[in-house]
Amino acid sequence: MDSLKPTLDALLKQYTSKPDVIPGVALVVTRSSGPIYSGAAGLRDLSKPDVPMTVDTVMWIASMSKAITSICAMIVVERGLIGLDDDLKKVIPELKDLQVIDRTKPYEDGNYTLKPSTKPVTLRHMLTHSNGILYSQWYPHSQAYADAHGIPNLRTGKRSAWKFPQWHEAGEEWHYGMGIDYAGLVVEHVSGKKLGEFLQENLFAPLGMTSTSFNMRPDMLARKAAPYTRKDGKIVPNGSELFAFEVDQESGGGGLWSTAEDYAKFVRMILAGGKTPEGKVLIKKETLDLGMQGHLEPKAKQSVNDAHVETALSKFPGAKRDYGLFGMTFEEDLPTGRPAGSIQWDGAPSCHWFVDTNTDVGLVQVVQIMPFGDPEVQGLLREVETAVYKALKA
């Protein structure tokens, strides 16, 4: 383990010291007892050479928000406020008149033929992306619907961005989409609190996550990383912020701003079986164990193994996988040394986290580079993860 810090320091420096590779990166590796590595390299903003990237630099973590919201959804399940398999059409007014696309009719131009949704839609479906409500930006046919009906991008933070029908009935397929956003609505409806308020009371405050929020506070803005885009192999300023600073509807699926240091506290809590460092139980270990298991129905599981969208799947092509209540689960060992049974997910600006409870290790690596799946960031992540497991086995 003594070799881990110099090895990771060198890797971060290697990937941030040359132009057009990675402007800045923050990395925390933790066990249930606490971090075993915390470091950063590069710059927070390339236009400010005297401001280094740090582990408390604020970044848009996008879909890394999902695991946080999913944990809170399971907290309300634990409290008996809703069941994992209750029909949400009877709970959330927004789903009462849900419709599904008739895929036997033409749909390519976005002017779909719709029919009533007949199957129950459950929290389990929402948390596992098997609910049928897709992200427009990932699927051309869904984007065509958004364009045809004037539906804005979710990054605007507008409630009108949620007005999509199902692509399929719940449970039948796996498609990346808005399920965890709706899970956030479930938390709001059954708790009587705004999602951000519930997260603050039940996760952020107990864990000391002081720089994680749906809204950009002035103190966070002062530490925010600049967003970048890779264009023709070159790193260029993104030109606009990646997500709205203030929102109409808090997006449990992708609206949080956070830091590597803060998110690692959340990862550490999972590794510690749901407890804070002081021993307070935030969520039961058996609930976490349930969430770490795969939950897809057979047909949906087949589709998640056939999926080719640019998500976390692209890191380990061919690895057998399922989807749990908190993220993607792997059913076999990975080439980096990570054993079967781990869970992971990502954020659009090429951010990443994973939890491996079998080895008691988790990782958070955050940058602000679009589009998702940046090849340089992927390369660094593979080298970092390989180095971590090599050190743990030494």
mmCIF file of C-alpha atoms in Angstrom:
data_model
loop_
_atom_site.group_PDB
_atom_site.id
_atom_site.type_symbol
_atom_site.label_atom_id
_atom_site.label_comp_id
_atom_site.label_asym_id
_atom_site.label_seq_id
_atom_site.Cartn_x
_atom_site.Cartn_y
_atom_site.Cartn_z
ATOM 1 C CA MET A 1 0.000 0.000 0.000
ATOM 2 C CA ASP A 2 2.971 2.345 0.513
ATOM 3 C CA SER A 3 3.386 2.523 -3.257
ATOM 4 C CA LEU A 4 -0.181 3.672 -3.945
ATOM 5 C CA LYS A 5 0.249 7.408 -3.330
ATOM 6 C CA PRO A 6 3.357 7.925 -5.511
ATOM 7 C CA THR A 7 1.859 5.732 -8.234
ATOM 8 C CA LEU A 8 -1.443 7.609 -8.359
ATOM 9 C CA ASP A 9 0.240 10.999 -7.994
ATOM 10 C CA ALA A 10 2.396 10.160 -11.009
ATOM 11 C CA LEU A 11 -0.580 9.006 -13.076
ATOM 12 C CA LEU A 12 -2.569 12.158 -12.366
ATOM 13 C CA LYS A 13 0.432 14.331 -13.213
ATOM 14 C CA GLN A 14 1.069 12.373 -16.414
ATOM 15 C CA TYR A 15 -2.461 12.907 -17.694
ATOM 16 C CA THR A 16 -2.693 16.606 -16.757
ATOM 17 C CA SER A 17 0.775 17.915 -17.619
ATOM 18 C CA LYS A 18 0.375 17.884 -21.406
ATOM 19 C CA PRO A 19 -1.908 20.113 -23.517
ATOM 20 C CA ASP A 20 -5.213 18.667 -24.726
ATOM 21 C CA VAL A 21 -5.184 15.637 -22.437
ATOM 22 C CA ILE A 22 -7.045 16.398 -19.168
ATOM 23 C CA PRO A 23 -7.197 19.983 -17.796
ATOM 24 C CA GLY A 24 -7.722 18.857 -14.215
ATOM 25 C CA VAL A 25 -8.809 15.787 -12.273
ATOM 26 C CA ALA A 26 -9.668 14.963 -8.651
ATOM 27 C CA LEU A 27 -9.462 11.434 -7.263
ATOM 28 C CA VAL A 28 -10.349 9.806 -3.952
ATOM 29 C CA VAL A 29 -9.953 6.106 -3.164
ATOM 30 C CA THR A 30 -11.562 4.997 0.072
ATOM 31 C CA ARG A 31 -12.206 2.016 2.283
ATOM 32 C CA SER A 32 -14.877 1.742 4.956
ATOM 33 C CA SER A 33 -12.363 3.056 7.494
ATOM 34 C CA GLY A 34 -11.559 6.154 5.439
ATOM 35 C CA PRO A 35 -9.646 7.384 2.376
ATOM 36 C CA ILE A 36 -6.453 5.600 1.351
ATOM 37 C CA TYR A 37 -5.742 8.158 -1.361
ATOM 38 C CA SER A 38 -6.909 11.719 -1.918
ATOM 39 C CA GLY A 39 -5.329 13.845 -4.605
ATOM 40 C CA ALA A 40 -5.754 16.084 -7.613
ATOM 41 C CA ALA A 41 -3.698 17.429 -10.488
ATOM 42 C CA GLY A 42 -3.993 20.015 -13.210
ATOM 43 C CA LEU A 43 -6.010 23.209 -13.115
ATOM 44 C CA ARG A 44 -9.522 24.128 -12.083
ATOM 45 C CA ASP A 45 -9.633 26.550 -15.017
ATOM 46 C CA LEU A 46 -7.066 26.661 -17.829
ATOM 47 C CA SER A 47 -7.435 30.439 -18.011
ATOM 48 C CA LYS A 48 -6.242 30.699 -14.389
ATOM 49 C CA PRO A 49 -2.823 28.979 -14.166
ATOM 50 C CA ASP A 50 -2.464 29.849 -10.477
ATOM 51 C CA VAL A 51 -5.634 27.975 -9.406
ATOM 52 C CA PRO A 52 -4.985 24.227 -9.070
ATOM 53 C CA MET A 53 -7.587 21.490 -9.130
ATOM 54 C CA THR A 54 -8.311 20.118 -5.642
ATOM 55 C CA VAL A 55 -10.498 17.420 -4.120
ATOM 56 C CA ASP A 56 -12.873 20.155 -2.901
ATOM 57 C CA THR A 57 -13.302 21.683 -6.359
ATOM 58 C CA VAL A 58 -17.019 21.839 -7.191
ATOM 59 C CA MET A 59 -18.178 20.028 -10.327
ATOM 60 C CA TRP A 60 -21.426 18.979 -11.955
ATOM 61 C CA ILE A 61 -21.596 15.266 -11.165
ATOM 62 C CA ALA A 62 -24.602 14.650 -13.426
ATOM 63 C CA SER A 63 -25.715 10.994 -13.259
ATOM 64 C CA MET A 64 -23.527 10.324 -10.242
ATOM 65 C CA SER A 65 -26.550 11.969 -8.575
ATOM 66 C CA LYS A 66 -28.496 8.790 -9.291
ATOM 67 C CA ALA A 67 -26.939 6.612 -6.601
ATOM 68 C CA ILE A 68 -27.578 9.289 -3.971
ATOM 69 C CA THR A 69 -31.240 9.623 -4.948
ATOM 70 C CA SER A 70 -31.617 5.845 -5.178
ATOM 71 C CA ILE A 71 -30.264 5.384 -1.652
ATOM 72 C CA CYS A 72 -32.804 7.918 -0.381
ATOM 73 C CA ALA A 73 -35.581 6.155 -2.286
ATOM 74 C CA MET A 74 -34.679 2.976 -0.426
ATOM 75 C CA ILE A 75 -34.638 4.884 2.856
ATOM 76 C CA VAL A 76 -38.325 5.762 2.358
ATOM 77 C CA VAL A 77 -38.968 2.106 1.481
ATOM 78 C CA GLU A 78 -37.281 1.101 4.753
ATOM 79 C CA ARG A 79 -39.544 3.491 6.612
ATOM 80 C CA GLY A 80 -42.629 1.874 5.127
ATOM 81 C CA LEU A 81 -43.673 4.989 3.203
ATOM 82 C CA ILE A 82 -43.867 3.036 -0.066
ATOM 83 C CA GLY A 83 -43.148 -0.478 -1.315
ATOM 84 C CA LEU A 84 -40.482 -1.335 -3.858
ATOM 85 C CA ASP A 85 -43.138 -2.959 -6.052
ATOM 86 C CA ASP A 86 -46.084 -0.616 -5.477
ATOM 87 C CA ASP A 87 -47.664 0.766 -8.661
ATOM 88 C CA LEU A 88 -46.422 4.357 -8.898
ATOM 89 C CA LYS A 89 -49.280 5.309 -11.221
ATOM 90 C CA LYS A 90 -51.402 5.295 -8.075
ATOM 91 C CA VAL A 91 -48.872 7.377 -6.130
ATOM 92 C CA ILE A 92 -47.446 10.033 -8.456
ATOM 93 C CA PRO A 93 -49.955 12.258 -10.284
ATOM 94 C CA GLU A 94 -47.428 12.759 -13.098
ATOM 95 C CA LEU A 95 -47.710 9.051 -13.996
ATOM 96 C CA LYS A 96 -51.485 8.673 -13.670
ATOM 97 C CA ASP A 97 -52.174 8.984 -17.407
ATOM 98 C CA LEU A 98 -48.878 7.528 -18.646
ATOM 99 C CA GLN A 99 -48.894 6.448 -22.282
ATOM 100 C CA VAL A 100 -46.663 4.086 -24.230
ATOM 101 C CA ILE A 101 -45.501 4.366 -27.836
ATOM 102 C CA ASP A 102 -47.100 1.976 -30.325
ATOM 103 C CA ARG A 103 -43.939 0.695 -32.013
ATOM 104 C CA THR A 104 -45.951 -1.127 -34.671
ATOM 105 C CA LYS A 105 -46.634 2.326 -36.170
ATOM 106 C CA PRO A 106 -44.092 4.770 -37.701
ATOM 107 C CA TYR A 107 -42.234 6.750 -35.047
ATOM 108 C CA GLU A 108 -38.970 7.976 -36.571
ATOM 109 C CA ASP A 109 -40.173 11.581 -37.039
ATOM 110 C CA GLY A 110 -41.234 11.940 -33.410
ATOM 111 C CA ASN A 111 -44.967 12.030 -34.150
ATOM 112 C CA TYR A 112 -45.731 8.831 -32.321
ATOM 113 C CA THR A 113 -48.960 6.908 -32.055
ATOM 114 C CA LEU A 114 -49.596 6.518 -28.336
ATOM 115 C CA LYS A 115 -51.718 4.071 -26.380
ATOM 116 C CA PRO A 116 -52.468 3.743 -22.655
ATOM 117 C CA SER A 117 -49.762 2.150 -20.525
ATOM 118 C CA THR A 118 -51.265 -1.029 -19.067
ATOM 119 C CA LYS A 119 -48.606 -2.529 -16.786
ATOM 120 C CA PRO A 120 -47.730 -1.280 -13.292
ATOM 121 C CA VAL A 121 -44.650 0.938 -13.029
ATOM 122 C CA THR A 122 -42.789 0.348 -9.772
ATOM 123 C CA LEU A 123 -39.940 1.946 -7.891
ATOM 124 C CA ARG A 124 -37.876 -1.128 -8.782
ATOM 125 C CA HIS A 125 -38.486 -0.345 -12.470
ATOM 126 C CA MET A 126 -37.502 3.284 -11.934
ATOM 127 C CA LEU A 127 -34.275 2.502 -10.081
ATOM 128 C CA THR A 128 -33.162 -0.090 -12.654
ATOM 129 C CA HIS A 129 -33.915 1.863 -15.866
ATOM 130 C CA SER A 130 -36.471 -0.721 -16.943
ATOM 131 C CA ASN A 131 -39.435 1.684 -16.750
ATOM 132 C CA GLY A 132 -39.488 2.703 -20.421
ATOM 133 C CA ILE A 133 -39.136 6.498 -19.990
ATOM 134 C CA LEU A 134 -35.978 7.301 -21.944
ATOM 135 C CA TYR A 135 -33.487 10.166 -21.982
ATOM 136 C CA SER A 136 -33.963 12.068 -25.237
ATOM 137 C CA GLN A 137 -30.247 12.831 -25.636
ATOM 138 C CA TRP A 138 -29.302 9.136 -25.721
ATOM 139 C CA TYR A 139 -31.792 7.950 -28.318
ATOM 140 C CA PRO A 140 -32.507 9.575 -31.730
ATOM 141 C CA HIS A 141 -36.165 8.511 -31.744
ATOM 142 C CA SER A 142 -36.657 10.020 -28.297
ATOM 143 C CA GLN A 143 -34.889 13.227 -29.324
ATOM 144 C CA ALA A 144 -37.170 13.374 -32.374
ATOM 145 C CA TYR A 145 -40.166 13.286 -30.025
ATOM 146 C CA ALA A 146 -38.660 16.090 -27.928
ATOM 147 C CA ASP A 147 -38.024 18.204 -31.026
ATOM 148 C CA ALA A 148 -41.513 17.577 -32.413
ATOM 149 C CA HIS A 149 -43.188 18.558 -29.136
ATOM 150 C CA GLY A 150 -40.909 21.379 -27.977
ATOM 151 C CA ILE A 151 -39.592 19.529 -24.924
ATOM 152 C CA PRO A 152 -36.403 21.150 -23.523
ATOM 153 C CA ASN A 153 -33.246 19.342 -22.447
ATOM 154 C CA LEU A 154 -33.159 18.151 -18.832
ATOM 155 C CA ARG A 155 -30.070 20.288 -18.220
ATOM 156 C CA THR A 156 -32.280 23.369 -18.286
ATOM 157 C CA GLY A 157 -33.735 22.255 -14.963
ATOM 158 C CA LYS A 158 -37.258 22.815 -16.299
ATOM 159 C CA ARG A 159 -40.145 20.583 -15.238
ATOM 160 C CA SER A 160 -41.441 20.569 -18.825
ATOM 161 C CA ALA A 161 -38.371 18.495 -19.795
ATOM 162 C CA TRP A 162 -40.006 15.417 -18.222
ATOM 163 C CA LYS A 163 -42.982 15.046 -20.586
ATOM 164 C CA PHE A 164 -42.163 11.761 -22.306
ATOM 165 C CA PRO A 165 -44.242 8.627 -22.957
ATOM 166 C CA GLN A 166 -42.856 5.131 -22.405
ATOM 167 C CA TRP A 167 -40.807 3.508 -25.157
ATOM 168 C CA HIS A 168 -41.943 0.127 -23.806
ATOM 169 C CA GLU A 169 -44.032 -1.228 -20.954
ATOM 170 C CA ALA A 170 -42.253 -1.430 -17.608
ATOM 171 C CA GLY A 171 -39.920 -4.379 -17.069
ATOM 172 C CA GLU A 172 -39.671 -5.443 -20.698
ATOM 173 C CA GLU A 173 -36.370 -3.802 -21.685
ATOM 174 C CA TRP A 174 -33.456 -1.811 -20.283
ATOM 175 C CA HIS A 175 -33.010 1.722 -21.592
ATOM 176 C CA TYR A 176 -31.152 4.558 -19.915
ATOM 177 C CA GLY A 177 -33.600 7.209 -18.877
ATOM 178 C CA MET A 178 -35.509 9.259 -16.366
ATOM 179 C CA GLY A 179 -36.340 6.598 -13.799
ATOM 180 C CA ILE A 180 -34.278 8.053 -10.980
ATOM 181 C CA ASP A 181 -35.711 11.505 -11.639
ATOM 182 C CA TYR A 182 -39.122 9.953 -11.018
ATOM 183 C CA ALA A 183 -37.730 8.129 -7.979
ATOM 184 C CA GLY A 184 -36.864 11.575 -6.645
ATOM 185 C CA LEU A 185 -40.504 12.572 -7.119
ATOM 186 C CA VAL A 186 -41.506 9.484 -5.151
ATOM 187 C CA VAL A 187 -39.296 10.629 -2.271
ATOM 188 C CA GLU A 188 -40.923 14.062 -2.397
ATOM 189 C CA HIS A 189 -44.498 12.741 -2.507
ATOM 190 C CA VAL A 190 -44.165 10.240 0.333
ATOM 191 C CA SER A 191 -41.932 12.343 2.597
ATOM 192 C CA GLY A 192 -43.666 15.677 2.057
ATOM 193 C CA LYS A 193 -40.289 17.363 1.540
ATOM 194 C CA LYS A 194 -38.408 18.680 -1.457
ATOM 195 C CA LEU A 195 -35.820 16.208 -2.653
ATOM 196 C CA GLY A 196 -32.881 18.445 -1.780
ATOM 197 C CA GLU A 197 -34.229 18.927 1.737
ATOM 198 C CA PHE A 198 -34.622 15.171 2.208
ATOM 199 C CA LEU A 199 -31.093 14.499 0.909
ATOM 200 C CA GLN A 200 -29.673 17.179 3.187
ATOM 201 C CA GLU A 201 -31.338 15.789 6.308
ATOM 202 C CA ASN A 202 -30.763 12.099 5.638
ATOM 203 C CA LEU A 203 -27.385 11.975 3.869
ATOM 204 C CA PHE A 204 -25.504 15.227 3.369
ATOM 205 C CA ALA A 205 -25.638 16.623 6.910
ATOM 206 C CA PRO A 206 -24.923 13.317 8.714
ATOM 207 C CA LEU A 207 -22.022 12.565 6.347
ATOM 208 C CA GLY A 208 -20.568 16.074 6.386
ATOM 209 C CA MET A 209 -21.161 16.544 2.649
ATOM 210 C CA THR A 210 -21.092 20.336 2.842
ATOM 211 C CA SER A 211 -20.461 21.003 -0.862
ATOM 212 C CA THR A 212 -23.210 18.925 -2.477
ATOM 213 C CA SER A 213 -26.394 20.645 -3.642
ATOM 214 C CA PHE A 214 -28.907 21.012 -6.474
ATOM 215 C CA ASN A 215 -28.388 24.781 -6.407
ATOM 216 C CA MET A 216 -25.093 26.576 -6.892
ATOM 217 C CA ARG A 217 -24.364 28.488 -3.681
ATOM 218 C CA PRO A 218 -21.912 31.434 -3.806
ATOM 219 C CA ASP A 219 -19.321 29.536 -1.743
ATOM 220 C CA MET A 220 -19.526 26.620 -4.183
ATOM 221 C CA LEU A 221 -19.362 28.868 -7.246
ATOM 222 C CA ALA A 222 -16.047 30.244 -5.986
ATOM 223 C CA ARG A 223 -14.583 26.703 -6.175
ATOM 224 C CA LYS A 224 -16.280 25.524 -9.374
ATOM 225 C CA ALA A 225 -14.262 23.925 -12.173
ATOM 226 C CA ALA A 226 -14.580 25.291 -15.690
ATOM 227 C CA PRO A 227 -16.342 22.957 -18.170
ATOM 228 C CA TYR A 228 -14.566 21.753 -21.305
ATOM 229 C CA THR A 229 -15.310 19.896 -24.517
ATOM 230 C CA ARG A 230 -13.001 17.730 -26.601
ATOM 231 C CA LYS A 231 -13.332 18.810 -30.223
ATOM 232 C CA ASP A 232 -11.201 17.217 -32.938
ATOM 233 C CA GLY A 233 -8.883 15.970 -30.216
ATOM 234 C CA LYS A 234 -8.426 19.424 -28.682
ATOM 235 C CA ILE A 235 -9.659 20.613 -25.292
ATOM 236 C CA VAL A 236 -11.745 23.784 -25.706
ATOM 237 C CA PRO A 237 -13.992 25.742 -23.311
ATOM 238 C CA ASN A 238 -17.517 24.345 -23.340
ATOM 239 C CA GLY A 239 -19.034 27.749 -24.043
ATOM 240 C CA SER A 240 -21.821 27.433 -21.478
ATOM 241 C CA GLU A 241 -22.437 25.862 -18.098
ATOM 242 C CA LEU A 242 -23.222 22.147 -18.159
ATOM 243 C CA PHE A 243 -26.324 22.400 -15.964
ATOM 244 C CA ALA A 244 -28.606 25.124 -14.662
ATOM 245 C CA PHE A 245 -27.497 26.797 -11.415
ATOM 246 C CA GLU A 246 -31.128 27.171 -10.287
ATOM 247 C CA VAL A 247 -33.893 24.744 -11.247
ATOM 248 C CA ASP A 248 -37.690 24.442 -11.306
ATOM 249 C CA GLN A 249 -37.564 20.752 -10.382
ATOM 250 C CA GLU A 250 -34.647 19.154 -8.561
ATOM 251 C CA SER A 251 -33.343 16.372 -10.785
ATOM 252 C CA GLY A 252 -32.525 13.298 -8.740
ATOM 253 C CA GLY A 253 -31.143 11.701 -11.865
ATOM 254 C CA GLY A 254 -28.574 14.318 -12.758
ATOM 255 C CA GLY A 255 -28.862 17.667 -11.025
ATOM 256 C CA LEU A 256 -26.296 17.619 -8.226
ATOM 257 C CA TRP A 257 -23.113 19.644 -7.904
ATOM 258 C CA SER A 258 -20.489 18.099 -5.633
ATOM 259 C CA THR A 259 -16.796 17.425 -5.033
ATOM 260 C CA ALA A 260 -14.621 14.320 -5.100
ATOM 261 C CA GLU A 261 -14.123 14.670 -1.353
ATOM 262 C CA ASP A 262 -17.856 14.883 -0.639
ATOM 263 C CA TYR A 263 -18.844 12.029 -2.934
ATOM 264 C CA ALA A 264 -16.186 9.795 -1.378
ATOM 265 C CA LYS A 265 -17.946 10.261 1.974
ATOM 266 C CA PHE A 266 -21.082 8.826 0.366
ATOM 267 C CA VAL A 267 -19.105 5.897 -1.094
ATOM 268 C CA ARG A 268 -17.480 5.266 2.289
ATOM 269 C CA MET A 269 -20.934 5.090 3.904
ATOM 270 C CA ILE A 270 -21.943 2.306 1.504
ATOM 271 C CA LEU A 271 -18.730 0.399 2.254
ATOM 272 C CA ALA A 272 -19.391 0.853 5.983
ATOM 273 C CA GLY A 273 -22.774 -0.852 5.696
ATOM 274 C CA GLY A 274 -24.848 2.320 5.850
ATOM 275 C CA LYS A 275 -23.126 3.932 8.833
ATOM 276 C CA THR A 276 -21.483 7.315 9.309
ATOM 277 C CA PRO A 277 -17.911 7.392 10.695
ATOM 278 C CA GLU A 278 -19.508 8.055 14.102
ATOM 279 C CA GLY A 279 -21.602 4.892 13.834
ATOM 280 C CA LYS A 280 -25.016 6.406 13.060
ATOM 281 C CA VAL A 281 -27.083 4.141 10.796
ATOM 282 C CA LEU A 282 -28.434 6.025 7.766
ATOM 283 C CA ILE A 283 -29.657 2.956 5.883
ATOM 284 C CA LYS A 284 -29.650 -0.710 6.869
ATOM 285 C CA LYS A 285 -26.885 -2.973 5.594
ATOM 286 C CA GLU A 286 -29.433 -5.497 4.328
ATOM 287 C CA THR A 287 -31.025 -2.742 2.224
ATOM 288 C CA LEU A 288 -27.632 -1.891 0.744
ATOM 289 C CA ASP A 289 -26.978 -5.574 0.063
ATOM 290 C CA LEU A 290 -30.316 -5.777 -1.753
ATOM 291 C CA GLY A 291 -29.417 -2.736 -3.829
ATOM 292 C CA MET A 292 -26.064 -4.215 -4.830
ATOM 293 C CA GLN A 293 -27.800 -7.212 -6.416
ATOM 294 C CA GLY A 294 -29.086 -7.329 -9.985
ATOM 295 C CA HIS A 295 -32.840 -6.717 -10.306
ATOM 296 C CA LEU A 296 -33.654 -6.856 -14.012
ATOM 297 C CA GLU A 297 -36.261 -9.209 -15.405
ATOM 298 C CA PRO A 298 -34.777 -11.727 -17.915
ATOM 299 C CA LYS A 299 -35.664 -9.815 -21.091
ATOM 300 C CA ALA A 300 -34.445 -6.519 -19.669
ATOM 301 C CA LYS A 301 -31.242 -8.159 -18.458
ATOM 302 C CA GLN A 302 -30.596 -9.414 -21.975
ATOM 303 C CA SER A 303 -31.000 -5.896 -23.337
ATOM 304 C CA VAL A 304 -28.586 -4.381 -20.802
ATOM 305 C CA ASN A 305 -25.977 -6.904 -21.937
ATOM 306 C CA ASP A 306 -26.669 -6.014 -25.581
ATOM 307 C CA ALA A 307 -26.674 -2.263 -24.998
ATOM 308 C CA HIS A 308 -24.184 -0.135 -26.909
ATOM 309 C CA VAL A 309 -25.046 3.355 -25.723
ATOM 310 C CA GLU A 310 -22.061 5.347 -24.469
ATOM 311 C CA THR A 311 -22.566 4.685 -20.786
ATOM 312 C CA ALA A 312 -20.547 2.868 -18.163
ATOM 313 C CA LEU A 313 -20.931 -0.218 -20.356
ATOM 314 C CA SER A 314 -18.205 0.949 -22.701
ATOM 315 C CA LYS A 315 -15.442 0.559 -20.100
ATOM 316 C CA PHE A 316 -15.636 -3.227 -19.937
ATOM 317 C CA PRO A 317 -17.187 -4.525 -23.176
ATOM 318 C CA GLY A 318 -18.404 -8.094 -22.950
ATOM 319 C CA ALA A 319 -18.424 -8.260 -19.149
ATOM 320 C CA LYS A 320 -21.610 -9.909 -17.855
ATOM 321 C CA ARG A 321 -23.740 -7.368 -16.068
ATOM 322 C CA ASP A 322 -27.079 -6.624 -14.487
ATOM 323 C CA TYR A 323 -28.538 -3.481 -12.997
ATOM 324 C CA GLY A 324 -29.077 -3.054 -9.285
ATOM 325 C CA LEU A 325 -31.005 -0.457 -7.329
ATOM 326 C CA PHE A 326 -27.987 1.874 -7.107
ATOM 327 C CA GLY A 327 -26.102 1.294 -10.368
ATOM 328 C CA MET A 328 -24.705 -1.268 -12.785
ATOM 329 C CA THR A 329 -23.568 -4.548 -11.260
ATOM 330 C CA PHE A 330 -20.908 -6.848 -12.699
ATOM 331 C CA GLU A 331 -21.244 -10.615 -12.468
ATOM 332 C CA GLU A 332 -17.636 -11.438 -13.305
ATOM 333 C CA ASP A 333 -14.134 -10.228 -12.535
ATOM 334 C CA LEU A 334 -12.917 -7.221 -14.520
ATOM 335 C CA PRO A 335 -9.520 -6.832 -16.238
ATOM 336 C CA THR A 336 -8.444 -4.116 -13.790
ATOM 337 C CA GLY A 337 -8.488 -6.621 -10.933
ATOM 338 C CA ARG A 338 -11.915 -5.647 -9.622
ATOM 339 C CA PRO A 339 -13.814 -8.809 -8.587
ATOM 340 C CA ALA A 340 -17.371 -9.795 -9.468
ATOM 341 C CA GLY A 341 -20.105 -8.210 -7.387
ATOM 342 C CA SER A 342 -19.066 -4.568 -7.749
ATOM 343 C CA ILE A 343 -21.370 -1.712 -8.677
ATOM 344 C CA GLN A 344 -20.650 1.487 -10.593
ATOM 345 C CA TRP A 345 -21.984 4.390 -12.596
ATOM 346 C CA ASP A 346 -20.876 7.646 -14.170
ATOM 347 C CA GLY A 347 -21.688 11.280 -14.819
ATOM 348 C CA ALA A 348 -21.951 12.976 -18.208
ATOM 349 C CA PRO A 349 -18.781 15.121 -17.866
ATOM 350 C CA SER A 350 -16.728 11.875 -17.837
ATOM 351 C CA CYS A 351 -17.035 11.389 -14.052
ATOM 352 C CA HIS A 352 -17.011 7.943 -12.414
ATOM 353 C CA TRP A 353 -17.509 6.041 -9.169
ATOM 354 C CA PHE A 354 -17.490 2.401 -8.136
ATOM 355 C CA VAL A 355 -18.017 0.417 -4.957
ATOM 356 C CA ASP A 356 -16.515 -3.026 -4.332
ATOM 357 C CA THR A 357 -17.794 -4.304 -0.989
ATOM 358 C CA ASN A 358 -16.011 -7.641 -1.395
ATOM 359 C CA THR A 359 -12.613 -5.931 -1.295
ATOM 360 C CA ASP A 360 -13.801 -2.978 0.822
ATOM 361 C CA VAL A 361 -12.737 -0.302 -1.647
ATOM 362 C CA GLY A 362 -14.443 2.455 -3.606
ATOM 363 C CA LEU A 363 -13.275 5.119 -6.014
ATOM 364 C CA VAL A 364 -14.391 8.567 -7.149
ATOM 365 C CA GLN A 365 -12.749 10.216 -10.175
ATOM 366 C CA VAL A 366 -14.180 13.528 -11.400
ATOM 367 C CA VAL A 367 -13.402 15.841 -14.299
ATOM 368 C CA GLN A 368 -15.485 18.264 -16.399
ATOM 369 C CA ILE A 369 -15.006 17.111 -19.991
ATOM 370 C CA MET A 370 -17.755 16.596 -22.536
ATOM 371 C CA PRO A 371 -18.848 14.554 -24.350
ATOM 372 C CA PHE A 372 -19.245 11.592 -22.043
ATOM 373 C CA GLY A 373 -16.730 8.767 -22.246
ATOM 374 C CA ASP A 374 -13.701 10.935 -22.987
ATOM 375 C CA PRO A 375 -10.940 8.552 -24.173
ATOM 376 C CA GLU A 376 -8.174 10.197 -22.146
ATOM 377 C CA VAL A 377 -10.260 10.079 -18.975
ATOM 378 C CA GLN A 378 -11.144 6.450 -19.658
ATOM 379 C CA GLY A 379 -7.469 5.635 -20.084
ATOM 380 C CA LEU A 380 -6.567 7.296 -16.791
ATOM 381 C CA LEU A 381 -9.402 5.527 -14.990
ATOM 382 C CA ARG A 382 -8.294 2.094 -16.180
ATOM 383 C CA GLU A 383 -4.706 2.764 -15.092
ATOM 384 C CA VAL A 384 -5.814 4.147 -11.727
ATOM 385 C CA GLU A 385 -8.115 1.231 -10.994
ATOM 386 C CA THR A 386 -5.479 -1.307 -12.011
ATOM 387 C CA ALA A 387 -2.933 0.406 -9.753
ATOM 388 C CA VAL A 388 -5.356 0.392 -6.817
ATOM 389 C CA TYR A 389 -6.002 -3.348 -7.019
ATOM 390 C CA LYS A 390 -2.326 -4.099 -7.546
ATOM 391 C CA ALA A 391 -1.494 -2.162 -4.382
ATOM 392 C CA LEU A 392 -4.269 -3.834 -2.396
ATOM 393 C CA LYS A 393 -2.967 -7.265 -3.345
ATOM 394 C CA ALA A 394 0.678 -6.450 -2.623
#
